[in-house]
Amino acid sequence: MQYNIFDIIGPIMIGPSSSHTAGAVRIGRVARQIGENDVEKVDFILHGSFAKTYRGHGTDRALVAGLLGFQPDDERIRKAFDYAKKEGLEYQFLFEDLGDVHPNTAKIVMYKKNGEISTVTGSSIGGGNIRIIDLDGVKVDLNFENPTIVLKYIDKRGVIAFLSQTLYDRGYNIENLSTVRDREIATVFCEIDRYLDERTKEILFDDERFIFARYLSKRFR
């Protein structure tokens, strides 16, 4: 078995625990990219050890910091609550058994200004690494080690071909592609080999067939 150096020494971060702090920040950052900048209220639902030690290990501040867009090594994490107050972000921490999931799991429920509700459920699996297991009720298994495009559309022929051809024409390689269908709605998760440029993003996201389009990466574009 091969190990990444960060699996051994952990990530560069603020906080006492890579699992409870750095991983929590990353889960919050994924939620921010799903909710974009339209979130006004958040429920952080904590499961397992997250629920038991969230204050002592700074998981509460880390989740809020991630939702604000901070990186795991950002000094502002310590004052994340103050920054959230300045931005007018309302939040609360709730506790629930989320079932057969990793002990370090949080479900983030985001209430948007337009009335929509988005949810992200993620697990911090050690060394600052995360696994997203649910997006808006769709069961997934994503680690976001690669930049990922998420597209939701009314299931019809030609959409995957359009996505693949667009990426090929723009010089991207697809690392992994999976589709989840719920009745007539399909959601595609497409991992690519490098960060998405703005022009390619426009070509994809402006297509009228997509009813939901997000680009998720370790950095914000």
PDB file of C-alpha atoms in Angstrom:
ATOM      1  CA  MET A   1       0.000   0.000   0.000  1.00  0.00           C
ATOM      2  CA  GLN A   2       1.283   3.466  -0.918  1.00  0.00           C
ATOM      3  CA  TYR A   3       0.750   6.456   1.365  1.00  0.00           C
ATOM      4  CA  ASN A   4       0.587  10.129   0.587  1.00  0.00           C
ATOM      5  CA  ILE A   5       2.829  12.198   2.845  1.00  0.00           C
ATOM      6  CA  PHE A   6      -0.263  14.022   4.121  1.00  0.00           C
ATOM      7  CA  ASP A   7      -1.672  10.695   5.354  1.00  0.00           C
ATOM      8  CA  ILE A   8       1.345  10.516   7.669  1.00  0.00           C
ATOM      9  CA  ILE A   9       1.990  14.068   8.853  1.00  0.00           C
ATOM     10  CA  GLY A  10      -1.424  15.526   8.108  1.00  0.00           C
ATOM     11  CA  PRO A  11      -2.338  18.709   6.249  1.00  0.00           C
ATOM     12  CA  ILE A  12      -1.180  22.248   6.983  1.00  0.00           C
ATOM     13  CA  MET A  13      -4.058  23.504   9.083  1.00  0.00           C
ATOM     14  CA  ILE A  14      -5.383  25.507  11.992  1.00  0.00           C
ATOM     15  CA  GLY A  15      -6.791  23.394  14.825  1.00  0.00           C
ATOM     16  CA  PRO A  16      -6.008  20.342  16.934  1.00  0.00           C
ATOM     17  CA  SER A  17      -7.268  17.529  14.692  1.00  0.00           C
ATOM     18  CA  SER A  18      -7.031  16.869  10.979  1.00  0.00           C
ATOM     19  CA  SER A  19     -10.229  14.803  11.088  1.00  0.00           C
ATOM     20  CA  HIS A  20     -12.275  17.175  13.221  1.00  0.00           C
ATOM     21  CA  THR A  21     -10.877  20.462  11.916  1.00  0.00           C
ATOM     22  CA  ALA A  22      -9.228  20.302   8.483  1.00  0.00           C
ATOM     23  CA  GLY A  23     -11.700  17.734   7.172  1.00  0.00           C
ATOM     24  CA  ALA A  24     -14.614  19.720   8.557  1.00  0.00           C
ATOM     25  CA  VAL A  25     -13.365  22.852   6.789  1.00  0.00           C
ATOM     26  CA  ARG A  26     -13.242  20.957   3.503  1.00  0.00           C
ATOM     27  CA  ILE A  27     -16.791  19.636   3.955  1.00  0.00           C
ATOM     28  CA  GLY A  28     -17.937  23.192   4.596  1.00  0.00           C
ATOM     29  CA  ARG A  29     -16.138  24.405   1.479  1.00  0.00           C
ATOM     30  CA  VAL A  30     -17.944  21.841  -0.678  1.00  0.00           C
ATOM     31  CA  ALA A  31     -21.225  23.053   0.825  1.00  0.00           C
ATOM     32  CA  ARG A  32     -20.337  26.634  -0.062  1.00  0.00           C
ATOM     33  CA  GLN A  33     -19.740  25.679  -3.672  1.00  0.00           C
ATOM     34  CA  ILE A  34     -23.079  23.880  -3.811  1.00  0.00           C
ATOM     35  CA  GLY A  35     -24.949  26.726  -2.120  1.00  0.00           C
ATOM     36  CA  GLU A  36     -22.880  29.417  -3.848  1.00  0.00           C
ATOM     37  CA  ASN A  37     -23.257  32.853  -2.240  1.00  0.00           C
ATOM     38  CA  ASP A  38     -26.992  32.730  -1.695  1.00  0.00           C
ATOM     39  CA  VAL A  39     -27.136  31.049   1.734  1.00  0.00           C
ATOM     40  CA  GLU A  40     -28.654  32.957   4.645  1.00  0.00           C
ATOM     41  CA  LYS A  41     -29.288  30.211   7.210  1.00  0.00           C
ATOM     42  CA  VAL A  42     -27.623  26.865   7.906  1.00  0.00           C
ATOM     43  CA  ASP A  43     -28.305  23.790  10.017  1.00  0.00           C
ATOM     44  CA  PHE A  44     -25.183  21.791  10.822  1.00  0.00           C
ATOM     45  CA  ILE A  45     -26.381  18.304  11.771  1.00  0.00           C
ATOM     46  CA  LEU A  46     -23.590  16.442  13.546  1.00  0.00           C
ATOM     47  CA  HIS A  47     -23.270  12.667  13.802  1.00  0.00           C
ATOM     48  CA  GLY A  48     -21.149  10.356  15.949  1.00  0.00           C
ATOM     49  CA  SER A  49     -17.866  11.737  17.267  1.00  0.00           C
ATOM     50  CA  PHE A  50     -18.516  15.048  15.518  1.00  0.00           C
ATOM     51  CA  ALA A  51     -21.524  15.450  17.814  1.00  0.00           C
ATOM     52  CA  LYS A  52     -19.587  14.442  20.927  1.00  0.00           C
ATOM     53  CA  THR A  53     -16.429  16.520  20.548  1.00  0.00           C
ATOM     54  CA  TYR A  54     -17.385  19.307  18.148  1.00  0.00           C
ATOM     55  CA  ARG A  55     -16.561  22.144  20.543  1.00  0.00           C
ATOM     56  CA  GLY A  56     -13.354  20.753  22.007  1.00  0.00           C
ATOM     57  CA  HIS A  57     -11.866  19.959  18.594  1.00  0.00           C
ATOM     58  CA  GLY A  58     -13.141  23.098  16.892  1.00  0.00           C
ATOM     59  CA  THR A  59     -15.378  21.236  14.449  1.00  0.00           C
ATOM     60  CA  ASP A  60     -18.095  23.867  14.874  1.00  0.00           C
ATOM     61  CA  ARG A  61     -15.794  26.720  13.896  1.00  0.00           C
ATOM     62  CA  ALA A  62     -14.265  24.636  11.117  1.00  0.00           C
ATOM     63  CA  LEU A  63     -17.608  23.897   9.457  1.00  0.00           C
ATOM     64  CA  VAL A  64     -18.632  27.552   9.614  1.00  0.00           C
ATOM     65  CA  ALA A  65     -15.212  28.615   8.314  1.00  0.00           C
ATOM     66  CA  GLY A  66     -15.486  26.251   5.363  1.00  0.00           C
ATOM     67  CA  LEU A  67     -18.906  27.590   4.517  1.00  0.00           C
ATOM     68  CA  LEU A  68     -17.391  31.074   4.530  1.00  0.00           C
ATOM     69  CA  GLY A  69     -14.782  29.874   2.032  1.00  0.00           C
ATOM     70  CA  PHE A  70     -11.754  29.678   4.330  1.00  0.00           C
ATOM     71  CA  GLN A  71      -8.935  27.208   3.700  1.00  0.00           C
ATOM     72  CA  PRO A  72      -7.872  24.702   6.412  1.00  0.00           C
ATOM     73  CA  ASP A  73      -4.763  26.787   7.191  1.00  0.00           C
ATOM     74  CA  ASP A  74      -6.583  30.126   7.431  1.00  0.00           C
ATOM     75  CA  GLU A  75      -5.912  31.970  10.696  1.00  0.00           C
ATOM     76  CA  ARG A  76      -9.465  33.332  10.592  1.00  0.00           C
ATOM     77  CA  ILE A  77     -10.899  29.896  11.465  1.00  0.00           C
ATOM     78  CA  ARG A  78     -10.478  30.712  15.160  1.00  0.00           C
ATOM     79  CA  LYS A  79     -12.857  33.655  14.740  1.00  0.00           C
ATOM     80  CA  ALA A  80     -15.199  32.043  12.213  1.00  0.00           C
ATOM     81  CA  PHE A  81     -18.268  32.812  14.322  1.00  0.00           C
ATOM     82  CA  ASP A  82     -17.395  36.522  14.301  1.00  0.00           C
ATOM     83  CA  TYR A  83     -16.972  36.523  10.517  1.00  0.00           C
ATOM     84  CA  ALA A  84     -20.278  34.699  10.073  1.00  0.00           C
ATOM     85  CA  LYS A  85     -22.010  37.326  12.193  1.00  0.00           C
ATOM     86  CA  LYS A  86     -20.526  40.097  10.043  1.00  0.00           C
ATOM     87  CA  GLU A  87     -21.904  38.394   6.928  1.00  0.00           C
ATOM     88  CA  GLY A  88     -25.336  37.946   8.492  1.00  0.00           C
ATOM     89  CA  LEU A  89     -25.141  34.156   8.313  1.00  0.00           C
ATOM     90  CA  GLU A  90     -27.484  32.413  10.751  1.00  0.00           C
ATOM     91  CA  TYR A  91     -26.587  28.900  11.843  1.00  0.00           C
ATOM     92  CA  GLN A  92     -27.260  26.274  14.474  1.00  0.00           C
ATOM     93  CA  PHE A  93     -25.759  22.939  15.462  1.00  0.00           C
ATOM     94  CA  LEU A  94     -28.072  19.961  15.755  1.00  0.00           C
ATOM     95  CA  PHE A  95     -27.393  16.328  16.589  1.00  0.00           C
ATOM     96  CA  GLU A  96     -28.756  13.268  14.840  1.00  0.00           C
ATOM     97  CA  ASP A  97     -27.906   9.649  14.169  1.00  0.00           C
ATOM     98  CA  LEU A  98     -27.355   9.649  10.400  1.00  0.00           C
ATOM     99  CA  GLY A  99     -27.231   5.883  10.209  1.00  0.00           C
ATOM    100  CA  ASP A 100     -24.461   3.623   8.989  1.00  0.00           C
ATOM    101  CA  VAL A 101     -21.938   6.317   8.115  1.00  0.00           C
ATOM    102  CA  HIS A 102     -18.463   7.323   9.285  1.00  0.00           C
ATOM    103  CA  PRO A 103     -18.378   8.674  12.891  1.00  0.00           C
ATOM    104  CA  ASN A 104     -17.036  12.016  11.659  1.00  0.00           C
ATOM    105  CA  THR A 105     -20.015  12.958   9.513  1.00  0.00           C
ATOM    106  CA  ALA A 106     -21.982  16.178   9.149  1.00  0.00           C
ATOM    107  CA  LYS A 107     -25.081  17.009   7.151  1.00  0.00           C
ATOM    108  CA  ILE A 108     -25.235  20.657   6.132  1.00  0.00           C
ATOM    109  CA  VAL A 109     -28.681  22.028   5.322  1.00  0.00           C
ATOM    110  CA  MET A 110     -28.557  25.404   3.573  1.00  0.00           C
ATOM    111  CA  TYR A 111     -31.545  27.715   3.340  1.00  0.00           C
ATOM    112  CA  LYS A 112     -31.110  30.084   0.429  1.00  0.00           C
ATOM    113  CA  LYS A 113     -32.436  33.584  -0.064  1.00  0.00           C
ATOM    114  CA  ASN A 114     -34.557  32.461  -3.019  1.00  0.00           C
ATOM    115  CA  GLY A 115     -36.355  29.895  -0.862  1.00  0.00           C
ATOM    116  CA  GLU A 116     -34.462  26.851  -2.107  1.00  0.00           C
ATOM    117  CA  ILE A 117     -32.883  24.316   0.250  1.00  0.00           C
ATOM    118  CA  SER A 118     -29.639  22.495  -0.549  1.00  0.00           C
ATOM    119  CA  THR A 119     -27.988  19.739   1.455  1.00  0.00           C
ATOM    120  CA  VAL A 120     -24.493  18.280   1.592  1.00  0.00           C
ATOM    121  CA  THR A 121     -23.524  15.294   3.742  1.00  0.00           C
ATOM    122  CA  GLY A 122     -19.839  14.588   4.139  1.00  0.00           C
ATOM    123  CA  SER A 123     -17.477  12.491   6.232  1.00  0.00           C
ATOM    124  CA  SER A 124     -13.999  13.407   7.422  1.00  0.00           C
ATOM    125  CA  ILE A 125     -12.048  10.177   6.986  1.00  0.00           C
ATOM    126  CA  GLY A 126      -8.626  11.171   8.342  1.00  0.00           C
ATOM    127  CA  GLY A 127      -5.648  13.298   7.395  1.00  0.00           C
ATOM    128  CA  GLY A 128      -7.909  16.123   6.275  1.00  0.00           C
ATOM    129  CA  ASN A 129      -9.445  13.912   3.585  1.00  0.00           C
ATOM    130  CA  ILE A 130     -13.196  13.866   3.054  1.00  0.00           C
ATOM    131  CA  ARG A 131     -15.844  11.857   1.288  1.00  0.00           C
ATOM    132  CA  ILE A 132     -19.122  13.415   0.214  1.00  0.00           C
ATOM    133  CA  ILE A 133     -21.878  10.824   0.474  1.00  0.00           C
ATOM    134  CA  ASP A 134     -25.011  12.815  -0.353  1.00  0.00           C
ATOM    135  CA  LEU A 135     -25.807  15.911  -2.420  1.00  0.00           C
ATOM    136  CA  ASP A 136     -29.384  17.170  -2.277  1.00  0.00           C
ATOM    137  CA  GLY A 137     -30.679  13.699  -1.479  1.00  0.00           C
ATOM    138  CA  VAL A 138     -28.627  11.991  -4.196  1.00  0.00           C
ATOM    139  CA  LYS A 139     -26.365   9.248  -2.830  1.00  0.00           C
ATOM    140  CA  VAL A 140     -22.825   9.773  -4.075  1.00  0.00           C
ATOM    141  CA  ASP A 141     -19.263   8.738  -3.267  1.00  0.00           C
ATOM    142  CA  LEU A 142     -16.947  11.634  -4.066  1.00  0.00           C
ATOM    143  CA  ASN A 143     -13.643  12.722  -2.557  1.00  0.00           C
ATOM    144  CA  PHE A 144     -13.001  15.803  -4.728  1.00  0.00           C
ATOM    145  CA  GLU A 145      -9.336  15.019  -5.137  1.00  0.00           C
ATOM    146  CA  ASN A 146     -10.003  16.003  -8.753  1.00  0.00           C
ATOM    147  CA  PRO A 147     -12.033  19.028  -9.868  1.00  0.00           C
ATOM    148  CA  THR A 148     -15.608  17.846 -10.306  1.00  0.00           C
ATOM    149  CA  ILE A 149     -18.500  19.058 -12.458  1.00  0.00           C
ATOM    150  CA  VAL A 150     -22.013  18.329 -11.169  1.00  0.00           C
ATOM    151  CA  LEU A 151     -24.886  18.661 -13.643  1.00  0.00           C
ATOM    152  CA  LYS A 152     -28.557  17.856 -13.148  1.00  0.00           C
ATOM    153  CA  TYR A 153     -30.974  17.589 -16.054  1.00  0.00           C
ATOM    154  CA  ILE A 154     -34.180  15.994 -17.275  1.00  0.00           C
ATOM    155  CA  ASP A 155     -32.954  12.661 -18.566  1.00  0.00           C
ATOM    156  CA  LYS A 156     -32.587  12.655 -22.336  1.00  0.00           C
ATOM    157  CA  ARG A 157     -30.212  11.400 -24.992  1.00  0.00           C
ATOM    158  CA  GLY A 158     -27.171  13.394 -26.029  1.00  0.00           C
ATOM    159  CA  VAL A 159     -26.331  15.168 -22.754  1.00  0.00           C
ATOM    160  CA  ILE A 160     -23.381  12.958 -21.790  1.00  0.00           C
ATOM    161  CA  ALA A 161     -22.100  13.137 -25.369  1.00  0.00           C
ATOM    162  CA  PHE A 162     -22.290  16.944 -25.239  1.00  0.00           C
ATOM    163  CA  LEU A 163     -20.390  17.046 -21.945  1.00  0.00           C
ATOM    164  CA  SER A 164     -17.714  14.625 -23.135  1.00  0.00           C
ATOM    165  CA  GLN A 165     -17.228  16.324 -26.501  1.00  0.00           C
ATOM    166  CA  THR A 166     -17.018  19.783 -24.943  1.00  0.00           C
ATOM    167  CA  LEU A 167     -14.329  18.672 -22.515  1.00  0.00           C
ATOM    168  CA  TYR A 168     -12.421  16.839 -25.258  1.00  0.00           C
ATOM    169  CA  ASP A 169     -12.521  19.854 -27.558  1.00  0.00           C
ATOM    170  CA  ARG A 170     -11.186  22.044 -24.743  1.00  0.00           C
ATOM    171  CA  GLY A 171      -8.300  19.693 -23.938  1.00  0.00           C
ATOM    172  CA  TYR A 172      -9.587  18.039 -20.764  1.00  0.00           C
ATOM    173  CA  ASN A 173      -9.326  14.407 -19.756  1.00  0.00           C
ATOM    174  CA  ILE A 174     -12.202  12.799 -17.862  1.00  0.00           C
ATOM    175  CA  GLU A 175     -10.837  10.979 -14.813  1.00  0.00           C
ATOM    176  CA  ASN A 176     -14.166   9.529 -13.734  1.00  0.00           C
ATOM    177  CA  LEU A 177     -17.794   9.928 -14.795  1.00  0.00           C
ATOM    178  CA  SER A 178     -20.894   8.579 -13.065  1.00  0.00           C
ATOM    179  CA  THR A 179     -24.617   9.187 -13.425  1.00  0.00           C
ATOM    180  CA  VAL A 180     -27.409   8.813 -10.883  1.00  0.00           C
ATOM    181  CA  ARG A 181     -31.033   8.741 -12.032  1.00  0.00           C
ATOM    182  CA  ASP A 182     -34.103   9.456  -9.928  1.00  0.00           C
ATOM    183  CA  ARG A 183     -37.185   8.951 -12.099  1.00  0.00           C
ATOM    184  CA  GLU A 184     -36.849  11.454 -14.955  1.00  0.00           C
ATOM    185  CA  ILE A 185     -34.032  13.484 -13.347  1.00  0.00           C
ATOM    186  CA  ALA A 186     -30.399  12.533 -13.991  1.00  0.00           C
ATOM    187  CA  THR A 187     -27.356  13.865 -12.152  1.00  0.00           C
ATOM    188  CA  VAL A 188     -23.909  13.443 -13.638  1.00  0.00           C
ATOM    189  CA  PHE A 189     -20.657  13.732 -11.680  1.00  0.00           C
ATOM    190  CA  CYS A 190     -17.644  14.309 -13.899  1.00  0.00           C
ATOM    191  CA  GLU A 191     -14.113  14.427 -12.477  1.00  0.00           C
ATOM    192  CA  ILE A 192     -11.546  16.118 -14.717  1.00  0.00           C
ATOM    193  CA  ASP A 193      -7.758  16.247 -14.755  1.00  0.00           C
ATOM    194  CA  ARG A 194      -7.276  19.977 -14.142  1.00  0.00           C
ATOM    195  CA  TYR A 195      -9.103  23.076 -13.029  1.00  0.00           C
ATOM    196  CA  LEU A 196     -11.955  24.226 -15.222  1.00  0.00           C
ATOM    197  CA  ASP A 197     -11.363  27.433 -17.150  1.00  0.00           C
ATOM    198  CA  GLU A 198     -14.063  30.083 -17.255  1.00  0.00           C
ATOM    199  CA  ARG A 199     -14.855  29.716 -20.959  1.00  0.00           C
ATOM    200  CA  THR A 200     -15.444  25.966 -20.696  1.00  0.00           C
ATOM    201  CA  LYS A 201     -17.551  26.555 -17.607  1.00  0.00           C
ATOM    202  CA  GLU A 202     -19.696  29.047 -19.547  1.00  0.00           C
ATOM    203  CA  ILE A 203     -20.185  26.644 -22.455  1.00  0.00           C
ATOM    204  CA  LEU A 204     -21.393  23.895 -20.134  1.00  0.00           C
ATOM    205  CA  PHE A 205     -23.350  25.862 -17.568  1.00  0.00           C
ATOM    206  CA  ASP A 206     -25.173  28.076 -20.069  1.00  0.00           C
ATOM    207  CA  ASP A 207     -26.702  25.064 -21.800  1.00  0.00           C
ATOM    208  CA  GLU A 208     -30.455  25.273 -21.231  1.00  0.00           C
ATOM    209  CA  ARG A 209     -30.773  21.529 -20.619  1.00  0.00           C
ATOM    210  CA  PHE A 210     -29.137  21.787 -17.202  1.00  0.00           C
ATOM    211  CA  ILE A 211     -31.431  22.652 -14.298  1.00  0.00           C
ATOM    212  CA  PHE A 212     -28.537  22.593 -11.828  1.00  0.00           C
ATOM    213  CA  ALA A 213     -24.843  23.113 -12.539  1.00  0.00           C
ATOM    214  CA  ARG A 214     -21.950  23.377 -10.096  1.00  0.00           C
ATOM    215  CA  TYR A 215     -18.181  23.177 -10.290  1.00  0.00           C
ATOM    216  CA  LEU A 216     -16.460  21.811  -7.172  1.00  0.00           C
ATOM    217  CA  SER A 217     -12.743  22.020  -6.506  1.00  0.00           C
ATOM    218  CA  LYS A 218     -10.226  22.484  -3.716  1.00  0.00           C
ATOM    219  CA  ARG A 219      -9.906  26.092  -4.740  1.00  0.00           C
ATOM    220  CA  PHE A 220     -12.587  28.552  -5.754  1.00  0.00           C
ATOM    221  CA  ARG A 221     -12.613  29.998  -9.241  1.00  0.00           C
TER     222      ARG A 221
END
